[in-house]
Amino acid sequence: MFSYLMVWWAHQVGETIGISEEIMGLTILAAGTSIPDLITSVIVARKGLGDMAVSSSVGSNIFDITVGLPLPWMLFSLINGLQPVAVSSNGLFCAIVLLFLMLLFVISSIALCKWRMNKILGFTMFLLYFVFLIISVMLEDRIISCPVSV
């Protein structure tokens, strides 16, 4: 129920100030739903359990993608006579490729920091996130176009 309200409020705010649903999802909703993960990771990392913090972040995102997305779509499809859910996103293929590249950059960054969390790694992660965010927003707003359409 609260998730529905959060999405609805974000939609209303975005509509009021002229920001698209996709951009609100990439920024406000993504940050809002990640705050509990952030708090958990900070607590665990401060206790010296960096592996657990990284594993929690990766695991929660994999859970979101493999359960959090398909379950509501499956329920929608079952309720609506097995009709598929239309997913409309500009540059969806490029966004998926971008996510994979970001994963490679994250792993490479961690390896370059000798598998230790430090300020350089933190700065690198923020930089990678902002690069991802800028490119994703540009794809959604059609400032740059994805050469592959699905």
PDB file of C-alpha atoms in Angstrom:
ATOM      1  CA  MET A   1       0.000   0.000   0.000  1.00  0.00           C
ATOM      2  CA  PHE A   2       2.763   2.443   0.929  1.00  0.00           C
ATOM      3  CA  SER A   3       4.681   1.565  -2.248  1.00  0.00           C
ATOM      4  CA  TYR A   4       1.627   2.407  -4.317  1.00  0.00           C
ATOM      5  CA  LEU A   5       1.226   5.731  -2.512  1.00  0.00           C
ATOM      6  CA  MET A   6       4.899   6.570  -2.957  1.00  0.00           C
ATOM      7  CA  VAL A   7       4.721   5.911  -6.709  1.00  0.00           C
ATOM      8  CA  TRP A   8       1.458   7.846  -7.015  1.00  0.00           C
ATOM      9  CA  TRP A   9       2.846  10.828  -5.081  1.00  0.00           C
ATOM     10  CA  ALA A  10       6.011  10.830  -7.187  1.00  0.00           C
ATOM     11  CA  HIS A  11       3.862  10.752 -10.325  1.00  0.00           C
ATOM     12  CA  GLN A  12       1.745  13.673  -9.075  1.00  0.00           C
ATOM     13  CA  VAL A  13       4.784  15.745  -8.107  1.00  0.00           C
ATOM     14  CA  GLY A  14       6.473  14.995 -11.429  1.00  0.00           C
ATOM     15  CA  GLU A  15       3.335  15.891 -13.357  1.00  0.00           C
ATOM     16  CA  THR A  16       2.950  19.122 -11.383  1.00  0.00           C
ATOM     17  CA  ILE A  17       6.499  20.323 -12.029  1.00  0.00           C
ATOM     18  CA  GLY A  18       6.744  18.866 -15.544  1.00  0.00           C
ATOM     19  CA  ILE A  19       9.078  15.905 -15.020  1.00  0.00           C
ATOM     20  CA  SER A  20       8.326  12.646 -16.830  1.00  0.00           C
ATOM     21  CA  GLU A  21       7.500   9.399 -15.027  1.00  0.00           C
ATOM     22  CA  GLU A  22      10.676   7.785 -16.323  1.00  0.00           C
ATOM     23  CA  ILE A  23      12.892  10.531 -14.912  1.00  0.00           C
ATOM     24  CA  MET A  24      11.061  10.425 -11.563  1.00  0.00           C
ATOM     25  CA  GLY A  25      11.608   6.655 -11.481  1.00  0.00           C
ATOM     26  CA  LEU A  26      15.303   6.964 -12.317  1.00  0.00           C
ATOM     27  CA  THR A  27      15.922   9.615  -9.679  1.00  0.00           C
ATOM     28  CA  ILE A  28      13.435  10.204  -6.862  1.00  0.00           C
ATOM     29  CA  LEU A  29      11.914   6.724  -6.581  1.00  0.00           C
ATOM     30  CA  ALA A  30      15.271   5.006  -7.054  1.00  0.00           C
ATOM     31  CA  ALA A  31      16.858   7.091  -4.306  1.00  0.00           C
ATOM     32  CA  GLY A  32      13.846   6.752  -2.016  1.00  0.00           C
ATOM     33  CA  THR A  33      13.688   2.983  -2.230  1.00  0.00           C
ATOM     34  CA  SER A  34      17.454   2.653  -1.768  1.00  0.00           C
ATOM     35  CA  ILE A  35      17.672   4.556   1.517  1.00  0.00           C
ATOM     36  CA  PRO A  36      17.002   1.450   3.678  1.00  0.00           C
ATOM     37  CA  ASP A  37      19.766  -0.391   1.771  1.00  0.00           C
ATOM     38  CA  LEU A  38      22.065   2.580   2.281  1.00  0.00           C
ATOM     39  CA  ILE A  39      21.458   2.678   6.030  1.00  0.00           C
ATOM     40  CA  THR A  40      21.957  -1.087   6.333  1.00  0.00           C
ATOM     41  CA  SER A  41      25.177  -0.968   4.301  1.00  0.00           C
ATOM     42  CA  VAL A  42      26.589   1.901   6.371  1.00  0.00           C
ATOM     43  CA  ILE A  43      25.841   0.103   9.646  1.00  0.00           C
ATOM     44  CA  VAL A  44      27.335  -3.171   8.424  1.00  0.00           C
ATOM     45  CA  ALA A  45      30.396  -1.502   6.853  1.00  0.00           C
ATOM     46  CA  ARG A  46      31.119   0.436  10.070  1.00  0.00           C
ATOM     47  CA  LYS A  47      31.199  -2.904  11.881  1.00  0.00           C
ATOM     48  CA  GLY A  48      33.946  -4.006   9.492  1.00  0.00           C
ATOM     49  CA  LEU A  49      31.750  -6.294   7.408  1.00  0.00           C
ATOM     50  CA  GLY A  50      32.298  -4.707   4.004  1.00  0.00           C
ATOM     51  CA  ASP A  51      31.627  -7.989   2.197  1.00  0.00           C
ATOM     52  CA  MET A  52      28.168  -8.123   3.716  1.00  0.00           C
ATOM     53  CA  ALA A  53      27.441  -4.517   2.677  1.00  0.00           C
ATOM     54  CA  VAL A  54      28.417  -5.192  -0.945  1.00  0.00           C
ATOM     55  CA  SER A  55      26.574  -8.528  -1.004  1.00  0.00           C
ATOM     56  CA  SER A  56      23.452  -6.902   0.410  1.00  0.00           C
ATOM     57  CA  SER A  57      23.472  -4.191  -2.251  1.00  0.00           C
ATOM     58  CA  VAL A  58      24.004  -6.633  -5.099  1.00  0.00           C
ATOM     59  CA  GLY A  59      21.557  -9.179  -3.685  1.00  0.00           C
ATOM     60  CA  SER A  60      18.759  -6.672  -3.118  1.00  0.00           C
ATOM     61  CA  ASN A  61      19.034  -5.384  -6.674  1.00  0.00           C
ATOM     62  CA  ILE A  62      19.021  -8.892  -8.109  1.00  0.00           C
ATOM     63  CA  PHE A  63      15.947  -9.655  -5.989  1.00  0.00           C
ATOM     64  CA  ASP A  64      14.242  -6.483  -7.235  1.00  0.00           C
ATOM     65  CA  ILE A  65      14.890  -7.401 -10.867  1.00  0.00           C
ATOM     66  CA  THR A  66      14.079 -11.117 -10.641  1.00  0.00           C
ATOM     67  CA  VAL A  67      11.134 -10.956  -8.206  1.00  0.00           C
ATOM     68  CA  GLY A  68      10.079  -7.333  -7.731  1.00  0.00           C
ATOM     69  CA  LEU A  69       9.456  -6.713 -11.423  1.00  0.00           C
ATOM     70  CA  PRO A  70       7.979 -10.020 -12.633  1.00  0.00           C
ATOM     71  CA  LEU A  71       5.612 -10.661  -9.714  1.00  0.00           C
ATOM     72  CA  PRO A  72       3.412  -7.561 -10.218  1.00  0.00           C
ATOM     73  CA  TRP A  73       3.512  -8.092 -13.992  1.00  0.00           C
ATOM     74  CA  MET A  74       2.465 -11.709 -13.557  1.00  0.00           C
ATOM     75  CA  LEU A  75      -0.390 -10.705 -11.241  1.00  0.00           C
ATOM     76  CA  PHE A  76      -1.525  -8.021 -13.707  1.00  0.00           C
ATOM     77  CA  SER A  77      -1.419 -10.540 -16.527  1.00  0.00           C
ATOM     78  CA  LEU A  78      -3.390 -13.139 -14.541  1.00  0.00           C
ATOM     79  CA  ILE A  79      -6.050 -10.604 -13.558  1.00  0.00           C
ATOM     80  CA  ASN A  80      -6.375  -9.282 -17.131  1.00  0.00           C
ATOM     81  CA  GLY A  81      -6.795 -12.560 -19.006  1.00  0.00           C
ATOM     82  CA  LEU A  82      -3.084 -13.258 -19.563  1.00  0.00           C
ATOM     83  CA  GLN A  83      -2.553 -10.022 -21.483  1.00  0.00           C
ATOM     84  CA  PRO A  84       1.085  -8.948 -21.569  1.00  0.00           C
ATOM     85  CA  VAL A  85       2.256  -5.796 -19.825  1.00  0.00           C
ATOM     86  CA  ALA A  86       3.501  -3.189 -22.271  1.00  0.00           C
ATOM     87  CA  VAL A  87       6.812  -1.684 -21.210  1.00  0.00           C
ATOM     88  CA  SER A  88       7.521   1.618 -22.905  1.00  0.00           C
ATOM     89  CA  SER A  89      10.928   3.109 -22.435  1.00  0.00           C
ATOM     90  CA  ASN A  90      13.111   5.049 -24.811  1.00  0.00           C
ATOM     91  CA  GLY A  91      16.353   3.199 -25.264  1.00  0.00           C
ATOM     92  CA  LEU A  92      15.530   0.223 -23.037  1.00  0.00           C
ATOM     93  CA  PHE A  93      18.118  -1.948 -24.795  1.00  0.00           C
ATOM     94  CA  CYS A  94      20.810   0.701 -24.334  1.00  0.00           C
ATOM     95  CA  ALA A  95      19.838   1.144 -20.681  1.00  0.00           C
ATOM     96  CA  ILE A  96      20.312  -2.593 -20.101  1.00  0.00           C
ATOM     97  CA  VAL A  97      23.696  -2.511 -21.849  1.00  0.00           C
ATOM     98  CA  LEU A  98      24.584   0.555 -19.764  1.00  0.00           C
ATOM     99  CA  LEU A  99      23.671  -1.300 -16.560  1.00  0.00           C
ATOM    100  CA  PHE A 100      25.901  -4.213 -17.566  1.00  0.00           C
ATOM    101  CA  LEU A 101      28.775  -1.836 -18.328  1.00  0.00           C
ATOM    102  CA  MET A 102      28.264  -0.125 -14.972  1.00  0.00           C
ATOM    103  CA  LEU A 103      28.456  -3.496 -13.251  1.00  0.00           C
ATOM    104  CA  LEU A 104      31.778  -4.160 -14.997  1.00  0.00           C
ATOM    105  CA  PHE A 105      33.068  -0.703 -13.986  1.00  0.00           C
ATOM    106  CA  VAL A 106      31.993  -1.253 -10.373  1.00  0.00           C
ATOM    107  CA  ILE A 107      33.757  -4.621 -10.186  1.00  0.00           C
ATOM    108  CA  SER A 108      36.849  -3.142 -11.860  1.00  0.00           C
ATOM    109  CA  SER A 109      36.842  -0.188  -9.442  1.00  0.00           C
ATOM    110  CA  ILE A 110      36.628  -2.480  -6.439  1.00  0.00           C
ATOM    111  CA  ALA A 111      39.468  -4.608  -7.834  1.00  0.00           C
ATOM    112  CA  LEU A 112      41.614  -1.521  -8.533  1.00  0.00           C
ATOM    113  CA  CYS A 113      41.124  -0.450  -4.909  1.00  0.00           C
ATOM    114  CA  LYS A 114      42.513  -3.870  -3.900  1.00  0.00           C
ATOM    115  CA  TRP A 115      39.113  -5.073  -2.673  1.00  0.00           C
ATOM    116  CA  ARG A 116      39.043  -2.473   0.101  1.00  0.00           C
ATOM    117  CA  MET A 117      36.450   0.213   0.683  1.00  0.00           C
ATOM    118  CA  ASN A 118      38.029   3.638   0.865  1.00  0.00           C
ATOM    119  CA  LYS A 119      37.278   7.241  -0.065  1.00  0.00           C
ATOM    120  CA  ILE A 120      38.580   6.835  -3.606  1.00  0.00           C
ATOM    121  CA  LEU A 121      36.225   3.901  -4.161  1.00  0.00           C
ATOM    122  CA  GLY A 122      33.333   5.903  -2.701  1.00  0.00           C
ATOM    123  CA  PHE A 123      34.080   8.840  -5.000  1.00  0.00           C
ATOM    124  CA  THR A 124      34.362   6.467  -7.964  1.00  0.00           C
ATOM    125  CA  MET A 125      30.987   4.907  -7.136  1.00  0.00           C
ATOM    126  CA  PHE A 126      29.322   8.338  -6.957  1.00  0.00           C
ATOM    127  CA  LEU A 127      30.952   9.307 -10.248  1.00  0.00           C
ATOM    128  CA  LEU A 128      29.756   6.092 -11.918  1.00  0.00           C
ATOM    129  CA  TYR A 129      26.234   6.655 -10.593  1.00  0.00           C
ATOM    130  CA  PHE A 130      26.079  10.205 -11.931  1.00  0.00           C
ATOM    131  CA  VAL A 131      27.407   9.089 -15.335  1.00  0.00           C
ATOM    132  CA  PHE A 132      24.746   6.359 -15.418  1.00  0.00           C
ATOM    133  CA  LEU A 133      22.046   8.813 -14.356  1.00  0.00           C
ATOM    134  CA  ILE A 134      23.019  11.430 -16.944  1.00  0.00           C
ATOM    135  CA  ILE A 135      23.151   8.917 -19.797  1.00  0.00           C
ATOM    136  CA  SER A 136      19.865   7.281 -18.720  1.00  0.00           C
ATOM    137  CA  VAL A 137      18.066  10.633 -18.510  1.00  0.00           C
ATOM    138  CA  MET A 138      19.457  11.619 -21.902  1.00  0.00           C
ATOM    139  CA  LEU A 139      18.155   8.344 -23.368  1.00  0.00           C
ATOM    140  CA  GLU A 140      14.712   8.832 -21.792  1.00  0.00           C
ATOM    141  CA  ASP A 141      14.448  12.447 -22.953  1.00  0.00           C
ATOM    142  CA  ARG A 142      15.713  11.444 -26.421  1.00  0.00           C
ATOM    143  CA  ILE A 143      18.655  13.827 -26.217  1.00  0.00           C
ATOM    144  CA  ILE A 144      20.727  10.883 -27.377  1.00  0.00           C
ATOM    145  CA  SER A 145      19.165   8.000 -29.215  1.00  0.00           C
ATOM    146  CA  CYS A 146      19.719   4.308 -28.805  1.00  0.00           C
ATOM    147  CA  PRO A 147      20.871   2.748 -32.091  1.00  0.00           C
ATOM    148  CA  VAL A 148      18.948  -0.447 -31.258  1.00  0.00           C
ATOM    149  CA  SER A 149      15.189  -0.344 -30.785  1.00  0.00           C
ATOM    150  CA  VAL A 150      13.324  -3.240 -29.231  1.00  0.00           C
TER     151      VAL A 150
END
